[in-house]
Short mmCIF file of C-alpha atoms in Angstrom, two decimals:
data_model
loop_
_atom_site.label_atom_id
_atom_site.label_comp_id
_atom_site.label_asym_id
_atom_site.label_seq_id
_atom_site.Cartn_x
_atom_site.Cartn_y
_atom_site.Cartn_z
CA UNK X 25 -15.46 40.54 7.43
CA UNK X 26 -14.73 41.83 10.74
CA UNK X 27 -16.01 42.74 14.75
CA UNK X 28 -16.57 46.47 13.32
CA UNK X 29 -18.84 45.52 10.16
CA UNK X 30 -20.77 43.29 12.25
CA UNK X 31 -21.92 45.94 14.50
CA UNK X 32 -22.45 48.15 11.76
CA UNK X 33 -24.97 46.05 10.62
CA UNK X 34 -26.58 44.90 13.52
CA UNK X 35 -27.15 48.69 14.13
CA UNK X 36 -28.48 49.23 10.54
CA UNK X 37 -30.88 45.94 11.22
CA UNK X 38 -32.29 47.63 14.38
CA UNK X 39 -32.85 50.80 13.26
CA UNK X 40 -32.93 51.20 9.93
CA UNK X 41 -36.40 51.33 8.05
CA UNK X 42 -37.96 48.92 5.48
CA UNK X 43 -39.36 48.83 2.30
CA UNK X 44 -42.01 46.77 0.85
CA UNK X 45 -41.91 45.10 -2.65
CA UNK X 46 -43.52 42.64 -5.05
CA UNK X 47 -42.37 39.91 -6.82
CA UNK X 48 -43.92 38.97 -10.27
CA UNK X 49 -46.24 36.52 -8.56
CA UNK X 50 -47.20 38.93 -6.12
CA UNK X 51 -45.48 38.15 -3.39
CA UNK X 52 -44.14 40.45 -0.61
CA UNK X 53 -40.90 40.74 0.34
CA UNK X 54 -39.32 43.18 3.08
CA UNK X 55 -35.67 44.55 2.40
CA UNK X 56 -33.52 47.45 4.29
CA UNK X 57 -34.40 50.60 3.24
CA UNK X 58 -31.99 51.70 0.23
CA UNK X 59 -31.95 48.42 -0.87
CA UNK X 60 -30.84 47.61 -4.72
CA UNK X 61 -32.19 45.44 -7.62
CA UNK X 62 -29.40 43.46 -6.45
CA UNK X 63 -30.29 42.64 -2.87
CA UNK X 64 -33.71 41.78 -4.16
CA UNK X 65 -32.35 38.97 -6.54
CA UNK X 66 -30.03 37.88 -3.79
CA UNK X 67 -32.95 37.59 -1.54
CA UNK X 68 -34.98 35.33 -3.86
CA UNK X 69 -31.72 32.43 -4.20
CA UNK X 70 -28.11 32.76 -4.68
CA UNK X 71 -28.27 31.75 -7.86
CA UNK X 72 -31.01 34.16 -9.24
CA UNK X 73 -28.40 36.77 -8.08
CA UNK X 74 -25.58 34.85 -9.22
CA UNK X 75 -27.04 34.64 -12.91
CA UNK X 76 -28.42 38.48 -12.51
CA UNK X 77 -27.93 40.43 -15.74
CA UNK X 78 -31.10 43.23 -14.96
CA UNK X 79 -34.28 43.99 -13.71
CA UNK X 80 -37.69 44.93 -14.25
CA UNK X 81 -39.65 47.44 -11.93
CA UNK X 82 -43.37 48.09 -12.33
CA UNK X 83 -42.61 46.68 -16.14
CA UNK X 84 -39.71 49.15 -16.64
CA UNK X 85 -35.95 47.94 -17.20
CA UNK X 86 -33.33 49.59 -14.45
CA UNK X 87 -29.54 48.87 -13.47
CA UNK X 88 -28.94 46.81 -10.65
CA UNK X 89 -28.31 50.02 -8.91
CA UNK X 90 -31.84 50.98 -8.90
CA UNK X 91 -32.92 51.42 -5.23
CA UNK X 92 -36.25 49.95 -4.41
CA UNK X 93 -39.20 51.50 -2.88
CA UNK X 94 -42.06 49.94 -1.13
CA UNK X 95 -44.79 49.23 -3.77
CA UNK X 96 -42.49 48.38 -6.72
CA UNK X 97 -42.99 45.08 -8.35
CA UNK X 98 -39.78 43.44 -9.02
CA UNK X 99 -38.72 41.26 -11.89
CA UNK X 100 -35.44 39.86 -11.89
CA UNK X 101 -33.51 38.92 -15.69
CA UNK X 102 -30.96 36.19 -15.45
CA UNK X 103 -28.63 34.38 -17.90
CA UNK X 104 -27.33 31.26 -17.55
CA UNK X 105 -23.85 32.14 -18.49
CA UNK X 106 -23.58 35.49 -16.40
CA UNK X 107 -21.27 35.70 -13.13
CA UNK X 108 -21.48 38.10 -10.48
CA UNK X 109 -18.76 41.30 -10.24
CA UNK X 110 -16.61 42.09 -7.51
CA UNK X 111 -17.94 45.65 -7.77
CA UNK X 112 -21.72 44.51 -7.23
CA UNK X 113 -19.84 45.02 -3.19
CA UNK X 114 -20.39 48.82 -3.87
CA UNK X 115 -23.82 48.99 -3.92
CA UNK X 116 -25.34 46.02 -2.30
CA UNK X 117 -26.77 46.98 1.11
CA UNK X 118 -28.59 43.94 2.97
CA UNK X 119 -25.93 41.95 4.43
CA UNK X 120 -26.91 38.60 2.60
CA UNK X 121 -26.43 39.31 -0.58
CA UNK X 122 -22.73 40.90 0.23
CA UNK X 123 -22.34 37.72 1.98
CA UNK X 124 -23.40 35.71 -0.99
CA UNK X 125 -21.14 37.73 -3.51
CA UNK X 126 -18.01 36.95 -1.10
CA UNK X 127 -19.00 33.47 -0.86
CA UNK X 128 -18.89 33.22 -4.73
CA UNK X 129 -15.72 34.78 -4.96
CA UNK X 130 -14.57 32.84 -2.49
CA UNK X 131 -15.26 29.13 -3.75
CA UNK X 132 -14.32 30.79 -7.79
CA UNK X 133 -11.25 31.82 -6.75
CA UNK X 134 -10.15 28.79 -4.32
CA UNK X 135 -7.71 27.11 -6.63
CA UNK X 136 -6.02 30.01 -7.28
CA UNK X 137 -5.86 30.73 -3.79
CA UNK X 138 -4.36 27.52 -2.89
CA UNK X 139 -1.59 27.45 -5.08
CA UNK X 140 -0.77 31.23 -4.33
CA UNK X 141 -1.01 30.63 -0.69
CA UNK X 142 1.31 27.27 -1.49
CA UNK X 143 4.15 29.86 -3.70
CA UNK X 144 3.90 32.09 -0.39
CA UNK X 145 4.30 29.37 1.92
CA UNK X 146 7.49 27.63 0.07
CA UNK X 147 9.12 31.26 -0.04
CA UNK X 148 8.63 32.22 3.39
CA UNK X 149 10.01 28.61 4.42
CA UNK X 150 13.08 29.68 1.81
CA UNK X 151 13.43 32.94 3.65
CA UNK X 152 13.34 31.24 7.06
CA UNK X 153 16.04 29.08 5.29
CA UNK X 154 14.03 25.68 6.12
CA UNK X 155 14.37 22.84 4.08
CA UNK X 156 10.85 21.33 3.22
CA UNK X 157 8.80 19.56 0.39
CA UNK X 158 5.05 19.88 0.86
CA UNK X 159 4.90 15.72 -0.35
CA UNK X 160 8.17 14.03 1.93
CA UNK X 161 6.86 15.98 4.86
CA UNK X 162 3.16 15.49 4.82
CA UNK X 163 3.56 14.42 8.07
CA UNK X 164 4.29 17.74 9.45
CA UNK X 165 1.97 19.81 7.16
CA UNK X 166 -0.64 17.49 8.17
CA UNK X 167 -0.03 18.60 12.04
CA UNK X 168 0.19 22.55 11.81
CA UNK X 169 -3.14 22.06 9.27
CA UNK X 170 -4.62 20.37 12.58
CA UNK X 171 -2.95 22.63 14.91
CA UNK X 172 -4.31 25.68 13.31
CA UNK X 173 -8.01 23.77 13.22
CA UNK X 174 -8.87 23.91 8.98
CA UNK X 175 -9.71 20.56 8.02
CA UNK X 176 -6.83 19.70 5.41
CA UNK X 177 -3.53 21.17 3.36
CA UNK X 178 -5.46 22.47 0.76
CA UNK X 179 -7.80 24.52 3.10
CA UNK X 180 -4.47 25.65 4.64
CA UNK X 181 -2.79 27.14 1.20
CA UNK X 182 -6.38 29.03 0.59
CA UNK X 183 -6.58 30.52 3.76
CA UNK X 184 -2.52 31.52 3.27
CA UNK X 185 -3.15 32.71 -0.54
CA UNK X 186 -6.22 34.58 0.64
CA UNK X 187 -4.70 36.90 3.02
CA UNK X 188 -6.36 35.49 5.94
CA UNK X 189 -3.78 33.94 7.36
CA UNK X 190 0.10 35.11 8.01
CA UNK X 191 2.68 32.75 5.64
CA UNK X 192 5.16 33.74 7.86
CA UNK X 193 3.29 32.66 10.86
CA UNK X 194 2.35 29.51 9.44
CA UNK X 195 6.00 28.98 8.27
CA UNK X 196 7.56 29.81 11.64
CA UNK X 197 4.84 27.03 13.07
CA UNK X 198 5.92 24.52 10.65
CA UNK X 199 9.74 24.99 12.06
CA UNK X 200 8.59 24.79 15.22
CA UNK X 201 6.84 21.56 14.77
CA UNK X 202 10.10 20.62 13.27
CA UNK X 203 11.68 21.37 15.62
CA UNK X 204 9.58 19.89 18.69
CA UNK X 205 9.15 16.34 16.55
CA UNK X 206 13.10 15.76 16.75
CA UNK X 207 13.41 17.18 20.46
CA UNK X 208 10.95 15.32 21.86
CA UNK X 209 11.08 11.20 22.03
CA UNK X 210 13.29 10.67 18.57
CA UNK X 211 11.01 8.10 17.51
CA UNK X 212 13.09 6.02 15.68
CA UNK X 213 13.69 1.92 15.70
CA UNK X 214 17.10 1.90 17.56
CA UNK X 215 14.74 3.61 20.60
CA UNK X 216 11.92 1.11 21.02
CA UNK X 217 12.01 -0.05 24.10
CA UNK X 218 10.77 -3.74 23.42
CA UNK X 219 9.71 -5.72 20.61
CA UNK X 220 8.00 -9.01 21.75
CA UNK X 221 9.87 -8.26 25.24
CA UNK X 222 9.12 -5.21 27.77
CA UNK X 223 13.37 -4.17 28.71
CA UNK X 224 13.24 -1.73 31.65
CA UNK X 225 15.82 1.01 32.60
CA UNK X 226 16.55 -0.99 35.88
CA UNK X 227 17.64 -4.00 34.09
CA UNK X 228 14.55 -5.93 34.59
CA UNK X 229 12.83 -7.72 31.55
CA UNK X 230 8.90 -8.08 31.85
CA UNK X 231 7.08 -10.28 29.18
CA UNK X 232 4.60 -7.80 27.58
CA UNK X 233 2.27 -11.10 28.32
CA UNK X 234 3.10 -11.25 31.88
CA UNK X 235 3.48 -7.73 32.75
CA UNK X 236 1.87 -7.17 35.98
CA UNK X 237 -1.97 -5.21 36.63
CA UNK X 238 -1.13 -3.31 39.71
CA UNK X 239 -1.66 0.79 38.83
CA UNK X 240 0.96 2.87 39.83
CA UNK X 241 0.75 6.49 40.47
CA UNK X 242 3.56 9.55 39.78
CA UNK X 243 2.72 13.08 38.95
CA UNK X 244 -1.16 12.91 38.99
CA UNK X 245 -0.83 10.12 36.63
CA UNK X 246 -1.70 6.30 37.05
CA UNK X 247 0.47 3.75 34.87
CA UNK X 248 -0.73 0.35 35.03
CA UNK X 249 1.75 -2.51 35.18
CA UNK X 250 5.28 -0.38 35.68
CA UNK X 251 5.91 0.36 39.33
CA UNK X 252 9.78 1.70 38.45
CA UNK X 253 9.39 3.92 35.54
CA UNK X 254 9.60 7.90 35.43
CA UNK X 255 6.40 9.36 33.67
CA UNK X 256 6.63 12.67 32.60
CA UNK X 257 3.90 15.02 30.35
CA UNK X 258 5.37 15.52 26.76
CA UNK X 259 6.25 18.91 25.96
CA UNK X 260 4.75 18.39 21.61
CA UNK X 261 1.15 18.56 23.26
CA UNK X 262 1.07 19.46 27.03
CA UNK X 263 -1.98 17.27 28.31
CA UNK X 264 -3.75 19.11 31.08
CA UNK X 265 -5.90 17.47 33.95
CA UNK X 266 -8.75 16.65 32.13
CA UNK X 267 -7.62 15.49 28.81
CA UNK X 268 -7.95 12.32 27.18
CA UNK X 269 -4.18 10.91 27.29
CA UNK X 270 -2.27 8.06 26.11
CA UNK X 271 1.01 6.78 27.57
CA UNK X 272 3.96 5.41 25.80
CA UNK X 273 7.32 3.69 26.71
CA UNK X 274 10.48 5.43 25.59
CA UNK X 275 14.30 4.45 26.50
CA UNK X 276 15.66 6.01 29.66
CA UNK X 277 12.84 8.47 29.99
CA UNK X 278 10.25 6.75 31.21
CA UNK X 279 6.86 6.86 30.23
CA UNK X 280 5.58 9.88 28.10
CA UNK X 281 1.81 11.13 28.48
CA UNK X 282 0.28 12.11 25.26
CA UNK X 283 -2.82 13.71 24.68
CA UNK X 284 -5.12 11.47 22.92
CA UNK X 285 -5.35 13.65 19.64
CA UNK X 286 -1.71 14.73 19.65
CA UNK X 287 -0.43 14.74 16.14
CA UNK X 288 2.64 12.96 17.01
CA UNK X 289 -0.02 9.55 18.36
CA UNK X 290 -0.96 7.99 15.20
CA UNK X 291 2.61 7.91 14.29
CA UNK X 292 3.84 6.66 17.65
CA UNK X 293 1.09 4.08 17.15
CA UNK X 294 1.78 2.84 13.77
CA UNK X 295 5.68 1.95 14.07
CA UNK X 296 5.45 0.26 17.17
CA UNK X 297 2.20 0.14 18.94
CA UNK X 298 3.89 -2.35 21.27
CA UNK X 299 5.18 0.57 23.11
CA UNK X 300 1.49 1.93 24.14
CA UNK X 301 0.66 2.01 28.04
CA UNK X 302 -2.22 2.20 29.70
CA UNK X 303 -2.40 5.71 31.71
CA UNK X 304 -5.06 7.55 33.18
CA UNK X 305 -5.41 10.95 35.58
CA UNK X 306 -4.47 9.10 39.10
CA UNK X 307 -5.89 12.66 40.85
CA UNK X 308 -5.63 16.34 40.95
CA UNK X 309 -2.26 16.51 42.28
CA UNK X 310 -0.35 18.88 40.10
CA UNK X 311 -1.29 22.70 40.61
CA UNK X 312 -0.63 23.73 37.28
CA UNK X 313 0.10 22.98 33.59
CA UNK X 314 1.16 24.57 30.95
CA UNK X 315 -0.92 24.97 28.24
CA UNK X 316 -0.58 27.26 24.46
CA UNK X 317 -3.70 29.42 23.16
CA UNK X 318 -3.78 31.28 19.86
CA UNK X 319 -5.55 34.34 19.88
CA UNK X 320 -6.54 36.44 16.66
CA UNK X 321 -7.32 39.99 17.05
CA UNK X 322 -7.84 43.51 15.20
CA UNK X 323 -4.21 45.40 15.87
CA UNK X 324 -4.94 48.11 18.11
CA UNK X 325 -2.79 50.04 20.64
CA UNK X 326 -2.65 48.52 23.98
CA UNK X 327 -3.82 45.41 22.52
CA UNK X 328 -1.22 43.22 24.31
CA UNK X 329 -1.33 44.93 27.44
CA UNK X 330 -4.97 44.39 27.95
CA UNK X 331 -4.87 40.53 27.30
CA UNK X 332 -1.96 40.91 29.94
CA UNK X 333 -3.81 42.59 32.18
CA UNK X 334 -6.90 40.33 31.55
CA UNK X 335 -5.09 37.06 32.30
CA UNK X 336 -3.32 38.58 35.73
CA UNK X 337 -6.76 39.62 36.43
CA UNK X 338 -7.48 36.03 36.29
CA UNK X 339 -4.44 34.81 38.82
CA UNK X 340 -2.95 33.32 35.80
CA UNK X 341 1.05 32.79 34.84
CA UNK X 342 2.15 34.34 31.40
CA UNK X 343 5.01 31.89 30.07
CA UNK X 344 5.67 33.18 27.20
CA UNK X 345 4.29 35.31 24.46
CA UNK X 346 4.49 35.89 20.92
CA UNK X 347 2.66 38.21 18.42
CA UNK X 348 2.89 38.67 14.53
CA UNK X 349 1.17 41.17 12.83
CA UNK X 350 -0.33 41.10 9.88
CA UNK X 351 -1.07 43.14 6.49
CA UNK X 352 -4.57 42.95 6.85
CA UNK X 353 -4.48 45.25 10.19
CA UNK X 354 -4.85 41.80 12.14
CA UNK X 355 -2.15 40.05 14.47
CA UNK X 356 -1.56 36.51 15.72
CA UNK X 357 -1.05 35.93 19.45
CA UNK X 358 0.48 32.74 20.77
CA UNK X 359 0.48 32.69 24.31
CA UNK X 360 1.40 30.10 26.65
CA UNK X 361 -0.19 29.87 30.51
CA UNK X 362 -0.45 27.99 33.26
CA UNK X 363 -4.14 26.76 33.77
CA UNK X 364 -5.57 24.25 36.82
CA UNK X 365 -7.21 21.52 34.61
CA UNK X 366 -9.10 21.67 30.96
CA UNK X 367 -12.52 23.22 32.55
CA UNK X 368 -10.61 26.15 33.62
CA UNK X 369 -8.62 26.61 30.19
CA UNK X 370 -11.91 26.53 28.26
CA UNK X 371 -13.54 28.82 30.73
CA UNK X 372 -10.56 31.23 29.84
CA UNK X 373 -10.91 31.03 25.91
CA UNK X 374 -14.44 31.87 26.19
CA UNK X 375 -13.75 35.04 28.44
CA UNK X 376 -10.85 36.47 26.02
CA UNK X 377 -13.40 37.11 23.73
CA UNK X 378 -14.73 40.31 25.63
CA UNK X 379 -11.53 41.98 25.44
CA UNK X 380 -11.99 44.42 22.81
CA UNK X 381 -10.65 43.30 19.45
CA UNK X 382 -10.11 39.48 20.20
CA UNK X 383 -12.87 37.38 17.56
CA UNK X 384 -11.02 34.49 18.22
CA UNK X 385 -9.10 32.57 21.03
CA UNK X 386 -8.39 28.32 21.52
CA UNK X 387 -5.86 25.98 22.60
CA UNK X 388 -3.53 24.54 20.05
CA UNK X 389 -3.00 21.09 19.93
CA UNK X 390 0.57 21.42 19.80
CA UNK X 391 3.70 23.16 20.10
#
């Protein structure tokens, strides 16, 4: 559940005592001293404690409650159409099976989780006063799901209905992404650049098929085939020396670098992947780039101040900073620094994990 019940049972595994019991067959199986009909069942299969209904010990029915001492042969009853109880979480003790009762709760309850977690969602976007259906703007949804690392929308609206992420958060990333998409190039046809013909801002026109192979180098980064084009890093994913990037031609700007698994490159690719450049890092010429991390933590005084003080420690630049808190006694940290190159960035994530109350720190993929 958290940093705190972790270590509480890490301490309980070390140096709490065991106790020794049968199974019907004769079997031994060792369980945490105080352990319950319960844990036994849950220590057999999931199921078997799933579809508990009682037990047998040394041929005597007991509750579930019953807690087990060494020498007691255990006999588990089961029915197929029996569920587990959310207050079985009172008097389990072995970590697994508490861990096997959320789990079930957890997968039961998913739908309803995802369609509370979508009601939140559409009134926090109401609140915010942001116009948004889930279906015309997939698009977007699809890059804060990515951004925030679950795996799809649906995964998303649990995690939102289940309290384990902030619906305001999310919402306020959503309008930020927004906001970002029509800032940054303005992808749109009456921009592209070329269509069968390559139309430079100095008035030149280059045949896509003739353009030339000489590289050219600005800002760390090597273009090939445009030696009179700006080329700038674009501010939707901040690539970082390192990263895999992408280039592509917009209309009085130049070139803009993408990182390779910025949201905003499949769509760049799909209208018009005419406008696609080859670029590459040229050499380690830039001191510094900006890049975003999200940290989650356990709300705690001074929490703020000692990722602060950890990332001056570290001769780092604090951009900006943001931090929500949540119900749950959690908060939500979005913090953007200036970092060397990727090694150094992922050398920092790892590290922001000893500062007390931080279980979880990476780079988002976007703004």
């Amino acid at each position: 559940q958290d940093s705190k019940e972790f270590l509480d049972e890490f301490r309980d595994d070390l140096f709490n005592s065991e106790v020794y019991v049968f199974t019907p067959k004769g079997e031994v199986k060792a369980l945490r001293a105080n352990a319950t009909a319960l844990d036994f069942a849950y220590s057999i299969h999931s199921e078997v404690g799933n579809h508990c209904v009682g037990a047998k010990v040394n041929g005597s029915i007991v509750p579930l409650t019953y807690q087990l001492k060494t020498g007691d042969r255990v006999e588990i009853l089961t029915l197929s159409s029996a569920s587990p109880s959310k207050d079985w979480l009172n008097f389990v003790h072995t970590p697994t099976a508490r861990n096997k009762i959320r789990n079930y709760f957890s997968k039961s309850n998913r739908n309803e989780d995802i369609e509370a977690g979508k009601n939140l969602l559409t009134q926090q976007l109401k609140e915010l006063k942001i116009d948004f259906d889930f279906k015309k703007n997939q698009n977007v949804l699809d890059a804060v799901t990515t951004q925030l690392s679950f795996v799809n929308s649906d995964d998303l609206f649990a995690n939102i209905g289940s309290k384990k992420i902030s619906a305001y958060h999310t919402a306020k990333r959503i309008e930020r992404t927004i906001v970002a998409a029509n800032k940054d190039e303005k992808i749109s046809n009456q921009e592209f650049l070329y269509n069968s013909h390559l139309s430079l801002s100095s008035g030149k026109t280059v045949s896509s098929a003739n353009r030339p192979n000489k590289t050219y180098s600005q800002n760390g980064i090597a273009v090939k085939g445009l030696d009179d084009a700006l080329v700038y890093l674009a501010q939707c994913c901040n690539p970082i020396f390192g990263d895999e990037i992408v280039g592509f031609i917009t209309r009085g700007k130049g070139v803009s670098v993408h990182r390779a698994n910025c949201p905003n490159v499949s769509d760049l690719k799909q209208k018009n992947p005419g406008r696609q450049i080859d670029v590459s890092w040229a050499q380690h010429s830039i001191d510094s780039f900006k890049a975003k991390i999200y940290i989650e933590a356990v709300d705690r005084m001074n929490l703020l101040y000692d990722i602060s003080q950890f990332l001056s420690r570290q001769g780092l630049n604090i951009v900006s900073c943001e931090l929500y808190t949540n119900k749950d006694n959690t908060c939500d940290i979005t913090v953007v620094i200036e970092v060397s190159d990727i090694e150094r960035l992922e050398q920092i994530l790892r590290e922001l994990l000893t500062v007390d109350g931080v279980f979880s720190a990476r780079r988002l993929t976007s703004n």
